[in-house]
Coordinates of C-alpha atoms in Angstrom, one line a residue:
X1 CA -22.5 -5.2 6.6
X2 CA -20.2 -3.6 4.1
X3 CA -16.5 -3.8 4.9
X4 CA -16.2 0.0 4.8
X5 CA -18.9 0.6 7.4
X6 CA -17.2 2.6 10.2
X7 CA -19.9 1.5 12.7
X8 CA -19.0 -2.1 12.5
X9 CA -19.0 -2.6 16.2
X10 CA -21.6 -5.4 16.7
X11 CA -20.6 -8.9 17.7
X12 CA -22.0 -10.2 14.4
X13 CA -19.9 -7.8 12.5
X14 CA -16.8 -8.8 14.5
X15 CA -17.5 -12.4 14.0
X16 CA -18.2 -11.8 10.3
X17 CA -14.8 -10.2 10.0
X18 CA -13.2 -13.6 10.5
X19 CA -14.1 -14.4 6.9
X20 CA -10.9 -12.5 6.0
X21 CA -8.7 -15.0 7.7
X22 CA -8.9 -17.7 5.0
X23 CA -8.1 -15.4 2.1
X24 CA -5.3 -13.9 4.2
X25 CA -3.9 -17.3 4.9
X26 CA -4.2 -18.0 1.1
X27 CA -2.0 -14.9 0.6
X28 CA 0.5 -16.3 3.1
X29 CA 0.5 -19.6 1.2
X30 CA 1.1 -17.9 -2.1
X31 CA 3.9 -15.9 -0.7
X32 CA 5.9 -19.0 0.2
X33 CA 4.5 -22.5 0.3
X34 CA 7.8 -24.0 1.6
X35 CA 8.1 -21.6 4.5
X36 CA 4.3 -22.0 5.3
X37 CA 4.6 -25.7 5.4
X38 CA 7.8 -25.5 7.5
X39 CA 6.0 -23.1 9.9
X40 CA 3.0 -25.4 10.4
X41 CA 5.1 -28.5 11.0
X42 CA 7.4 -26.8 13.5
X43 CA 4.6 -25.3 15.4
X44 CA 2.7 -28.6 15.6
X45 CA 5.8 -30.2 17.1
X46 CA 6.3 -27.3 19.5
X47 CA 2.6 -27.5 20.5
X48 CA 3.1 -31.0 22.0
X49 CA 6.2 -30.1 23.9
X50 CA 4.6 -28.6 27.0
X51 CA 2.2 -31.5 27.8
X52 CA 5.0 -34.0 27.0
X53 CA 7.4 -32.3 29.4
X54 CA 4.8 -31.9 32.1
X55 CA 3.8 -35.6 31.8
X56 CA 7.4 -36.7 32.0
X57 CA 7.8 -34.5 35.0
X58 CA 4.8 -36.2 36.7
X59 CA 6.4 -39.6 36.0
X60 CA 9.7 -38.5 37.5
X61 CA 8.0 -37.2 40.7
X62 CA 6.0 -40.4 41.0
X63 CA 9.1 -42.5 40.4
X64 CA 11.1 -40.5 43.0
X65 CA 8.3 -40.9 45.6
X66 CA 7.9 -44.6 44.8
X67 CA 11.7 -45.3 45.0
X68 CA 12.2 -43.3 48.2
X69 CA 9.4 -45.3 49.8
X70 CA 11.0 -48.7 49.1
X71 CA 12.0 -50.6 52.2
X72 CA 15.8 -50.8 52.5
X73 CA 16.5 -48.5 49.6
X74 CA 20.1 -47.5 49.0
X75 CA 21.4 -44.5 51.0
X76 CA 24.0 -43.3 48.6
X77 CA 24.1 -42.3 44.9
X78 CA 26.6 -45.0 44.1
X79 CA 24.3 -47.5 45.8
X80 CA 21.4 -46.4 43.7
X81 CA 23.6 -46.7 40.6
X82 CA 24.9 -50.1 41.5
X83 CA 21.5 -51.5 42.4
X84 CA 20.0 -50.5 39.0
X85 CA 16.8 -49.3 40.7
X86 CA 17.3 -45.8 39.3
X87 CA 17.7 -46.8 35.7
X88 CA 14.1 -45.9 34.9
X89 CA 14.4 -42.6 36.6
X90 CA 17.6 -41.8 34.7
X91 CA 15.8 -42.6 31.4
X92 CA 13.0 -40.2 32.3
X93 CA 15.4 -37.4 33.2
X94 CA 17.2 -38.0 29.9
X95 CA 13.9 -37.9 28.1
X96 CA 12.9 -34.6 29.8
X97 CA 16.4 -33.1 28.9
X98 CA 15.9 -34.2 25.3
X99 CA 12.5 -32.6 25.2
X100 CA 13.8 -29.4 26.7
X101 CA 16.6 -29.2 24.1
X102 CA 14.2 -29.9 21.3
X103 CA 11.8 -27.2 22.6
X104 CA 14.7 -24.7 22.5
X105 CA 15.7 -25.6 19.0
X106 CA 12.1 -25.6 17.8
X107 CA 11.7 -22.1 19.3
X108 CA 14.7 -20.8 17.4
X109 CA 13.5 -22.5 14.1
X110 CA 10.0 -21.0 14.5
X111 CA 11.4 -17.5 15.0
X112 CA 13.7 -17.9 12.0
X113 CA 10.9 -19.3 9.7
X114 CA 8.4 -16.7 11.0
X115 CA 10.7 -13.8 10.2
X116 CA 11.4 -15.0 6.7
X117 CA 7.7 -15.8 6.0
X118 CA 6.6 -12.3 7.2
X119 CA 9.2 -10.6 5.1
X120 CA 8.2 -12.7 2.0
X121 CA 4.6 -11.7 2.7
X122 CA 5.4 -8.0 2.9
X123 CA 7.1 -8.2 -0.4
X124 CA 4.3 -10.2 -2.0
X125 CA 1.5 -7.9 -0.7
X126 CA 3.4 -4.8 -1.6
X127 CA 3.9 -6.0 -5.2
X128 CA 0.2 -7.0 -5.5
X129 CA -0.8 -3.6 -4.2
X130 CA 1.5 -1.7 -6.6
X131 CA 0.4 -3.9 -9.5
X132 CA -3.3 -3.4 -8.7
X133 CA -2.8 0.4 -8.3
X134 CA -1.1 0.5 -11.7
X135 CA -4.2 -1.1 -13.3
X136 CA -6.6 1.4 -11.8
X137 CA -7.9 4.5 -13.5
X138 CA -6.5 8.0 -13.1
X139 CA -9.9 9.1 -11.8
X140 CA -9.5 6.8 -8.8
X141 CA -6.3 8.6 -7.7
X142 CA -8.0 11.9 -8.0
X143 CA -10.9 10.8 -5.7
X144 CA -10.3 11.7 -2.0
X145 CA -12.4 8.7 -0.9
X146 CA -10.2 6.4 -2.9
X147 CA -7.1 8.1 -1.4
X148 CA -8.5 7.2 2.0
X149 CA -9.0 3.5 0.9
X150 CA -5.5 3.4 -0.6
X151 CA -4.0 4.9 2.5
X152 CA -5.7 2.3 4.7
X153 CA -4.7 -0.5 2.3
X154 CA -1.1 0.7 2.3
X155 CA -1.0 0.7 6.1
X156 CA -2.3 -2.9 6.2
X157 CA 0.6 -3.9 3.9
X158 CA 2.8 -3.7 7.0
X159 CA 0.3 -3.3 9.8
X160 CA -1.3 -6.7 9.4
X161 CA 1.9 -8.7 8.9
X162 CA 2.1 -9.7 12.6
X163 CA -1.2 -11.5 12.0
X164 CA 0.8 -14.3 10.4
X165 CA 2.5 -15.1 13.6
X166 CA -0.7 -14.5 15.5
X167 CA -2.7 -17.0 13.5
X168 CA 0.1 -19.6 13.6
X169 CA 0.5 -19.1 17.3
X170 CA -3.3 -19.5 17.7
X171 CA -3.1 -22.9 15.9
X172 CA -0.2 -24.0 18.0
X173 CA -1.9 -23.0 21.2
X174 CA -5.1 -24.8 20.2
X175 CA -3.2 -28.1 19.8
X176 CA -1.5 -27.5 23.1
X177 CA -4.8 -26.7 24.8
X178 CA -6.3 -29.9 23.3
X179 CA -3.4 -32.0 24.7
X180 CA -3.8 -30.5 28.2
X181 CA -7.6 -30.7 28.1
X182 CA -7.4 -34.5 27.4
X183 CA -5.3 -34.8 30.6
X184 CA -7.7 -32.7 32.7
X185 CA -10.8 -34.5 31.3
X186 CA -9.4 -37.8 32.5
X187 CA -9.3 -36.5 36.1
X188 CA -12.4 -34.2 36.2
X189 CA -14.3 -32.7 33.2
X190 CA -15.6 -29.9 35.4
X191 CA -12.2 -28.4 35.7
X192 CA -12.1 -27.6 32.0
X193 CA -15.7 -26.4 31.8
X194 CA -15.2 -24.1 34.9
X195 CA -12.2 -22.6 33.3
X196 CA -13.7 -22.0 29.9
X197 CA -16.9 -20.5 31.3
X198 CA -15.0 -18.1 33.5
X199 CA -12.9 -16.8 30.6
X200 CA -15.7 -16.3 28.0
X201 CA -16.7 -12.9 29.3
X202 CA -13.1 -11.7 28.8
X203 CA -13.3 -12.8 25.1
X204 CA -16.4 -10.7 24.5
X205 CA -14.9 -7.8 26.3
X206 CA -11.7 -7.9 24.2
X207 CA -13.7 -8.2 21.0
X208 CA -15.9 -5.2 22.0
X209 CA -13.0 -2.8 22.6
X210 CA -11.0 -4.0 19.5
X211 CA -14.1 -3.3 17.4
X212 CA -14.4 0.2 18.9
X213 CA -10.8 0.9 18.2
X214 CA -11.2 -0.3 14.6
X215 CA -14.3 1.8 14.0
X216 CA -12.5 4.9 15.4
X217 CA -9.4 4.3 13.2
X218 CA -11.6 3.8 10.1
X219 CA -13.6 7.0 10.8
X220 CA -10.4 9.0 11.2
X221 CA -8.7 8.0 7.9
X222 CA -9.2 11.4 6.3
X223 CA -8.0 13.3 9.4
X224 CA -5.1 10.9 9.7
X225 CA -4.0 11.7 6.1
X226 CA -4.2 15.4 6.9
X227 CA -2.2 14.9 10.1
X228 CA 0.5 12.9 8.2
X229 CA 0.5 15.6 5.4
X230 CA 1.0 18.4 8.0
X231 CA 3.8 16.4 9.6
X232 CA 5.4 15.9 6.2
X233 CA 5.3 19.5 4.9
X234 CA 6.3 20.8 8.3
X235 CA 9.6 19.0 8.1
X236 CA 10.4 18.4 4.4
X237 CA 13.2 19.5 2.1
X238 CA 10.6 20.2 -0.6
X239 CA 8.7 22.7 1.5
X240 CA 11.5 24.1 3.8
X241 CA 12.0 27.3 1.8
X242 CA 8.4 28.5 1.9
X243 CA 7.9 27.3 5.5
X244 CA 10.8 29.4 6.6
X245 CA 10.1 32.5 4.4
X246 CA 6.4 32.6 5.3
X247 CA 6.9 31.6 8.9
X248 CA 4.5 28.6 8.6
X249 CA 6.1 26.4 11.2
X250 CA 3.8 27.6 14.1
X251 CA 0.7 27.3 12.0
X252 CA 1.5 23.8 10.8
X253 CA 2.5 22.7 14.3
X254 CA -0.7 24.0 15.9
X255 CA -2.9 22.5 13.2
X256 CA -1.1 19.2 13.6
X257 CA -1.3 19.4 17.4
X258 CA -5.1 20.0 17.2
X259 CA -5.6 16.8 15.2
X260 CA -3.2 14.8 17.3
X261 CA -4.8 15.9 20.6
X262 CA -8.2 14.9 19.3
X263 CA -6.9 11.4 18.4
X264 CA -5.3 11.2 21.8
X265 CA -8.4 12.1 23.7
X266 CA -10.6 9.6 21.7
X267 CA -8.1 6.8 22.3
X268 CA -7.8 7.6 26.0
X269 CA -11.6 7.5 26.4
X270 CA -11.7 4.0 24.9
X271 CA -8.7 2.8 26.9
X272 CA -10.2 4.0 30.2
X273 CA -13.4 2.1 29.6
X274 CA -11.4 -0.9 28.6
X275 CA -9.3 -0.7 31.8
X276 CA -12.4 -0.7 34.0
X277 CA -14.4 -3.4 32.3
X278 CA -11.5 -5.8 31.6
X279 CA -10.2 -5.6 35.2
X280 CA -13.5 -7.0 36.5
X281 CA -13.7 -9.7 33.8
X282 CA -10.1 -10.8 34.5
X283 CA -10.9 -11.1 38.2
X284 CA -13.6 -13.7 37.4
X285 CA -11.0 -15.8 35.6
X286 CA -8.6 -15.6 38.6
X287 CA -11.4 -16.7 41.1
X288 CA -12.2 -19.7 38.8
X289 CA -8.6 -20.7 38.7
X290 CA -8.2 -20.7 42.5
X291 CA -11.4 -22.6 42.9
X292 CA -10.2 -25.4 40.7
X293 CA -6.8 -25.3 42.4
X294 CA -8.4 -25.8 45.8
X295 CA -10.2 -28.9 44.4
X296 CA -6.8 -30.3 43.3
X297 CA -5.2 -29.7 46.6
X298 CA -8.2 -31.3 48.5
X299 CA -8.0 -34.4 46.4
X300 CA -4.3 -34.7 46.9
X301 CA -4.7 -34.4 50.7
X302 CA -7.3 -37.2 50.7
X303 CA -5.0 -39.4 48.7
X304 CA -7.2 -39.5 45.6
X305 CA -4.3 -38.0 43.7
X306 CA -0.6 -38.8 43.9
X307 CA 2.1 -36.2 44.3
X308 CA 2.9 -36.6 40.6
X309 CA -0.8 -36.1 39.7
X310 CA -0.9 -33.0 41.9
X311 CA 2.1 -31.6 40.0
X312 CA 0.7 -32.5 36.6
X313 CA -2.8 -31.2 37.3
X314 CA -1.7 -28.0 39.0
X315 CA 0.9 -27.4 36.2
X316 CA -1.6 -28.3 33.5
X317 CA -4.3 -26.1 35.0
X318 CA -1.9 -23.2 35.3
X319 CA -0.7 -23.6 31.8
X320 CA -4.2 -24.2 30.5
X321 CA -5.5 -21.1 32.1
X322 CA -2.7 -19.0 30.6
X323 CA -3.2 -20.6 27.2
X324 CA -7.0 -20.1 27.3
X325 CA -6.6 -16.5 28.3
X326 CA -4.1 -16.1 25.5
X327 CA -6.3 -17.8 23.0
X328 CA -9.3 -15.8 23.9
X329 CA -7.4 -12.6 23.9
X330 CA -5.6 -13.6 20.7
X331 CA -8.9 -14.6 19.1
X332 CA -10.4 -11.3 20.0
X333 CA -7.4 -9.5 18.7
X334 CA -7.4 -11.6 15.6
X335 CA -11.1 -10.6 15.0
X336 CA -10.0 -7.0 15.3
X337 CA -7.1 -7.5 13.0
X338 CA -9.4 -9.2 10.5
X339 CA -11.5 -6.1 10.4
X340 CA -8.5 -4.1 9.2
X341 CA -8.0 -6.7 6.5
X342 CA -11.3 -5.4 5.1
X343 CA -9.3 -2.3 4.1
X344 CA -6.8 -4.4 2.1
X345 CA -9.3 -6.7 0.4
X346 CA -11.6 -3.8 -0.3
X347 CA -8.8 -2.1 -2.2
X348 CA -8.2 -5.2 -4.3
X349 CA -11.8 -5.3 -5.2
X350 CA -11.5 -2.0 -7.0
X351 CA -11.7 -2.4 -10.7
X352 CA -10.7 0.0 -13.5
X353 CA -13.5 1.4 -15.7
X354 CA -11.0 1.9 -18.5
X355 CA -9.7 -1.4 -19.8
X356 CA -9.1 -3.2 -23.1
X357 CA -12.0 -5.1 -24.6
X358 CA -11.6 -8.8 -25.1
X359 CA -11.7 -8.3 -28.9
X360 CA -9.4 -5.2 -28.8
X361 CA -7.7 -4.2 -32.0
X362 CA -4.0 -3.7 -32.3
X363 CA -2.9 0.0 -32.7
X364 CA -2.1 0.7 -36.3
X365 CA 1.6 1.1 -37.0
X366 CA 2.1 3.5 -38.5
X367 CA -0.9 5.7 -37.8
X368 CA -2.2 6.6 -41.3
X369 CA -5.0 9.1 -40.9
X370 CA -4.6 10.4 -37.3
X371 CA -7.0 11.3 -34.5
X372 CA -10.5 12.9 -34.7
X373 CA -12.5 14.4 -31.9
X374 CA -16.2 14.2 -32.7
X375 CA -18.4 16.4 -30.5
X376 CA -16.5 15.3 -27.4
X377 CA -17.7 16.3 -24.0
X378 CA -16.1 15.4 -20.6
X379 CA -16.6 16.2 -17.0
X380 CA -14.2 15.3 -14.2
X381 CA -15.6 12.9 -11.7
X382 CA -17.5 14.7 -8.9
X383 CA -17.8 17.9 -11.0
X384 CA -20.9 19.4 -12.4
X385 CA -19.2 21.7 -14.9
X386 CA -17.8 20.5 -18.2
X387 CA -14.1 20.6 -18.8
X388 CA -14.7 20.4 -22.5
X389 CA -18.0 20.1 -24.5
X390 CA -18.8 19.9 -28.2
X391 CA -15.1 19.6 -29.0
X392 CA -14.5 18.7 -32.6
X393 CA -11.1 18.8 -34.5
X394 CA -8.7 16.6 -36.4
X395 CA -5.1 15.8 -35.6
X396 CA -3.7 14.5 -38.8
X397 CA -0.9 11.8 -39.0
X398 CA 2.5 13.4 -39.4
X399 CA 1.2 16.9 -38.4
X400 CA 2.5 19.1 -35.6
X401 CA -0.4 20.8 -33.9
X402 CA -0.2 23.4 -31.0
X403 CA -3.0 23.9 -28.5
X404 CA -3.3 27.4 -27.0
X405 CA -5.8 28.9 -24.6
X406 CA -6.1 30.3 -21.1
X407 CA -5.9 28.1 -18.1
X408 CA -9.0 25.9 -17.8
X409 CA -9.6 26.0 -21.6
X410 CA -9.3 22.2 -21.8
X411 CA -5.8 21.7 -23.1
X412 CA -4.6 19.1 -20.6
X413 CA -8.0 17.4 -20.7
X414 CA -7.5 16.7 -24.4
X415 CA -4.1 15.1 -23.7
X416 CA -5.6 12.9 -21.0
X417 CA -8.4 11.8 -23.3
X418 CA -5.9 11.0 -26.2
X419 CA -4.0 8.7 -23.8
X420 CA -7.2 7.2 -22.5
X421 CA -6.5 8.2 -19.0
X422 CA -10.2 9.2 -19.2
X423 CA -13.0 8.3 -21.6
X424 CA -15.3 11.0 -23.0
X425 CA -18.8 11.4 -21.4
X426 CA -20.1 12.5 -24.8
X427 CA -19.1 12.0 -28.3
X428 CA -16.1 9.9 -29.4
X429 CA -12.4 10.0 -30.3
X430 CA -11.3 8.2 -33.4
X431 CA -8.0 6.8 -34.4
X432 CA -7.7 6.0 -38.1
X433 CA -11.5 5.9 -38.2
X434 CA -12.1 3.6 -35.2
X435 CA -13.2 4.5 -31.7
X436 CA -10.2 4.8 -29.4
X437 CA -12.0 2.3 -27.0
X438 CA -11.7 -0.4 -29.7
X439 CA -7.9 -0.5 -29.4
X440 CA -5.7 -2.4 -27.0
X441 CA -5.1 -0.1 -24.1
X442 CA -1.5 -1.0 -23.4
X443 CA -0.6 -0.6 -27.1
X444 CA -2.4 2.7 -27.3
X445 CA -0.5 4.2 -24.3
X446 CA 2.7 2.7 -25.7
X447 CA 2.1 4.6 -28.9
X448 CA 1.7 7.9 -27.1
X449 CA 4.5 9.7 -25.4
X450 CA 3.4 12.5 -23.0
X451 CA 5.5 14.9 -20.9
X452 CA 3.2 16.9 -18.6
X453 CA 4.0 20.2 -16.9
X454 CA 3.9 18.5 -13.5
X455 CA 6.2 15.7 -14.5
X456 CA 7.7 13.6 -11.7
X457 CA 11.3 14.2 -10.5
X458 CA 12.4 10.7 -9.8
X459 CA 15.1 10.2 -7.2
X460 CA 17.1 7.8 -9.4
X461 CA 20.1 8.1 -11.7
X462 CA 20.0 10.6 -14.6
X463 CA 20.1 7.6 -17.0
X464 CA 17.0 6.0 -15.3
X465 CA 15.2 9.4 -15.3
X466 CA 15.4 9.4 -19.1
X467 CA 14.8 5.7 -19.5
X468 CA 11.4 6.1 -17.7
X469 CA 10.1 7.1 -21.1
X470 CA 10.6 3.4 -22.2
X471 CA 11.6 1.7 -19.0
X472 CA 12.0 -1.7 -20.6
X473 CA 14.9 -0.3 -22.5
X474 CA 16.7 1.1 -19.5
X475 CA 19.9 -0.9 -20.3
X476 CA 20.1 0.5 -23.8
X477 CA 22.6 3.3 -23.1
X478 CA 23.0 4.4 -26.7
X479 CA 19.3 5.0 -26.9
X480 CA 19.3 7.0 -23.6
X481 CA 22.3 9.1 -24.8
X482 CA 20.5 9.8 -28.1
X483 CA 17.4 10.9 -26.3
X484 CA 19.4 13.2 -24.0
X485 CA 21.1 14.8 -27.1
X486 CA 17.8 15.5 -28.7
X487 CA 16.4 17.2 -25.6
X488 CA 19.6 19.0 -24.9
X489 CA 19.8 17.1 -21.6
X490 CA 23.3 15.9 -22.5
X491 CA 24.5 19.4 -21.6
X492 CA 23.1 18.9 -18.1
X493 CA 24.5 15.4 -17.7
X494 CA 27.9 16.5 -18.8
X495 CA 28.2 18.7 -15.6
X496 CA 27.3 15.8 -13.3
X497 CA 30.3 14.1 -11.5
X498 CA 29.1 10.6 -12.4
X499 CA 27.4 11.6 -15.7
X500 CA 24.5 9.3 -16.6
X501 CA 25.1 7.2 -13.5
X502 CA 24.7 10.2 -11.1
X503 CA 21.8 10.0 -8.6
X504 CA 19.7 13.2 -8.9
X505 CA 17.4 14.8 -6.5
X506 CA 17.8 15.7 -2.8
X507 CA 15.9 12.8 -1.3
X508 CA 19.0 10.6 -0.9
X509 CA 22.5 11.4 0.5
X510 CA 24.4 10.9 -2.8
X511 CA 21.9 12.7 -4.9
X512 CA 22.6 16.1 -6.6
X513 CA 19.7 18.4 -7.1
X514 CA 19.0 20.1 -10.5
X515 CA 17.5 23.4 -11.4
X516 CA 13.9 23.5 -12.8
X517 CA 15.1 23.9 -16.3
X518 CA 17.6 21.1 -16.0
X519 CA 14.9 18.8 -14.7
X520 CA 12.7 19.7 -17.6
X521 CA 15.3 18.8 -20.1
X522 CA 15.6 15.4 -18.5
X523 CA 11.8 15.0 -18.6
X524 CA 11.7 16.0 -22.3
X525 CA 14.3 13.4 -23.0
X526 CA 11.8 10.8 -21.9
X527 CA 9.5 11.7 -24.8
X528 CA 12.3 11.1 -27.2
X529 CA 13.3 7.9 -25.4
X530 CA 9.7 6.6 -25.8
X531 CA 9.9 7.0 -29.6
X532 CA 6.1 7.0 -29.8
X533 CA 3.9 7.5 -32.8
X534 CA 2.2 10.5 -31.1
X535 CA 4.5 12.8 -29.1
X536 CA 2.9 15.3 -26.7
X537 CA 4.6 18.1 -24.8
X538 CA 2.1 19.6 -22.3
X539 CA 3.8 22.8 -21.1
X540 CA 6.9 21.0 -19.9
X541 CA 9.1 24.0 -20.5
X542 CA 7.5 26.4 -18.0
X543 CA 10.8 26.7 -16.1
X544 CA 12.9 27.5 -19.2
X545 CA 13.5 31.0 -20.3
X546 CA 12.0 32.1 -23.6
X547 CA 15.2 31.4 -25.6
X548 CA 15.7 28.0 -24.1
X549 CA 12.0 27.1 -24.7
X550 CA 12.3 28.3 -28.3
X551 CA 15.4 26.1 -28.8
X552 CA 13.7 23.1 -27.3
X553 CA 10.5 23.5 -29.4
X554 CA 12.5 24.2 -32.6
X555 CA 14.5 21.0 -32.0
X556 CA 11.2 19.2 -31.2
X557 CA 9.8 20.4 -34.5
X558 CA 12.9 19.2 -36.4
X559 CA 13.1 15.8 -34.7
X560 CA 9.4 15.0 -35.1
X561 CA 9.3 15.8 -38.8
X562 CA 6.9 13.3 -40.4
X563 CA 5.6 12.2 -37.0
X564 CA 2.3 13.2 -35.3
X565 CA 3.0 15.7 -32.5
X566 CA 1.0 17.9 -30.1
X567 CA 2.5 20.7 -28.1
X568 CA 1.1 23.0 -25.6
X569 CA 2.6 26.3 -24.5
X570 CA 1.6 29.7 -23.3
X571 CA 4.4 31.3 -25.3
X572 CA 3.1 32.3 -28.8
X573 CA 6.7 32.6 -30.1
X574 CA 7.1 28.9 -29.6
X575 CA 3.7 27.6 -30.9
X576 CA 3.9 29.6 -34.1
X577 CA 6.2 26.9 -35.5
X578 CA 3.4 24.3 -35.5
X579 CA 1.8 23.3 -38.8
X580 CA -1.6 24.2 -37.3
X581 CA -2.7 26.0 -34.1
X582 CA -6.0 25.2 -32.3
X583 CA -7.3 27.9 -30.1
X584 CA -9.4 26.7 -27.2
X585 CA -11.9 28.9 -25.3
X586 CA -13.9 27.5 -22.3
X587 CA -13.7 23.9 -23.4
X588 CA -14.5 24.5 -27.1
X589 CA -12.6 25.1 -30.3
X590 CA -12.6 28.8 -30.9
X591 CA -10.5 28.9 -34.0
X592 CA -7.7 27.0 -35.8
X593 CA -5.2 27.7 -38.5
X594 CA -1.6 28.8 -38.9
X595 CA -0.1 31.6 -36.9
X596 CA -0.5 34.1 -39.7
X597 CA -4.0 33.0 -40.5
X598 CA -5.1 33.4 -36.9
X599 CA -3.6 36.8 -36.6
X600 CA -5.5 37.8 -39.7
X601 CA -8.8 36.7 -38.2
X602 CA -8.6 39.4 -35.5
X603 CA -10.0 37.0 -33.0
X604 CA -9.1 35.5 -29.6
X605 CA -5.7 34.3 -30.8
X606 CA -4.7 37.8 -31.9
X607 CA -5.9 39.3 -28.6
X608 CA -3.9 36.8 -26.5
X609 CA -0.8 37.2 -28.8
X610 CA -0.9 41.0 -28.5
X611 CA -1.4 40.9 -24.8
X612 CA 1.7 38.7 -24.4
X613 CA 3.7 40.8 -26.9
X614 CA 3.1 43.9 -24.9
X615 CA 5.0 42.3 -22.0
X616 CA 8.1 42.1 -24.1
X617 CA 8.0 45.7 -25.3

């Protein structure tokens, strides 16, 4: 059965889910071999403590009974001491004290080691998840089904960490059960068999309800993401203005409450059934325990068992019953937890469709001829309509080209294809005469610097916000300052109390928020920081006024002289400075040329230019 099957509620499926335990333990081992070994050794030692202490306790009781029945035994403590008869008893008491102290110390060491190991595992899994997510295609992140998988995997990064302690505790209890079982088997094998048979129904009951809970949670992943989204936008600094102005709070609250109530009612239905069924199954175990306890008492009364035997057997049976109940419950819970691990491992099985070939070519440095689109067509995943189709044009090396067109004309799609965030469905894109797919992917993206309109506002320092353009150079302050000066972001940073070291954004207490235009200048500085062979500005100046955008693009034109550049803007006063303008219309090239040439053609460019010009008259 596939791991993503939300109906995985059969016993076979629950048993099959245990296949996730070995790879999970492998992840624990990889997180820290030293701590894992220490945990195993400590728990093995601790596992033998209960039976050892109970056996020593039995010996103490038998010793006391035997000594007290001696004819003419001493009547005082000093008499016992002087006679030397109690030396064996004293040694046994000392041994039990040593065992008790050792057990306490082992408990502390286990807790300490377990805490460190779980923390190391959280770090290790989180890093693996981030690294794997970084390797996946952009198309994956734009797929709602993938978002559900990612959400479930992210939850397992923290949610399954207690499974480490659970598995280790299970192993420890198994060793303890084995040691107690040996003792009980010596007296009467039926005691262990009776106890095990009585507890098996509880195991299947727990497994059944754990599987139902997992299936419910798996099925609710999309609704849970919506619920979390509503909770976030209902109480978020980013949405507070609109929530207040439009009075959205009651709407968001009621929609959240509808989802939350549905979850609550579904959970309650399962828990009610679990309460009824498990109460009956647990009663069976209780009856079995007292049946065995009566056998022990009867044999003690007939003299077949000593008082020490009675103490050892009753204590062993009591501890064994508790351990077996815990093991069965823990095993059932572990099987349920293992189902959730499917979500994590399923995420790690996702592979990118866009990757470097084994014989990938290095990206030419410098680019000599440039890029060519040859009859390129592309549809976004899950869409029937074409974003672009039959697209053909050249982007010559050292040339500054502007793309213009209405929304949906395909401008941003071209940028994504140039950076190989997507591959064409039809046609091909060439770089210096070779298909873009022939080149090393990391080198290609390293040669392209893109600033999108919806750039990210990172809640880090101003310096780090710029350094994101070439993050491996984040300690190169002169390079960061030079990038800021080129984008005019230095004027923004000059106003900040801590300058380049100022935390920006409202997410953290020491952060200062910036205006939209100030954020955009920081973002544009990233393009200069990247110092790439192809620089692209995809409408990153939307929050700037016309004069500020003109200054930015004029500076961009000057600073990219002799370098390949692509800029996208709705303002024709800015794009006219480009060497060549390509006009896009419904995913195709409508016209291309200089500003004056396109105006003279009396086509779509002129129509759009005049429409915009009327707004300034």
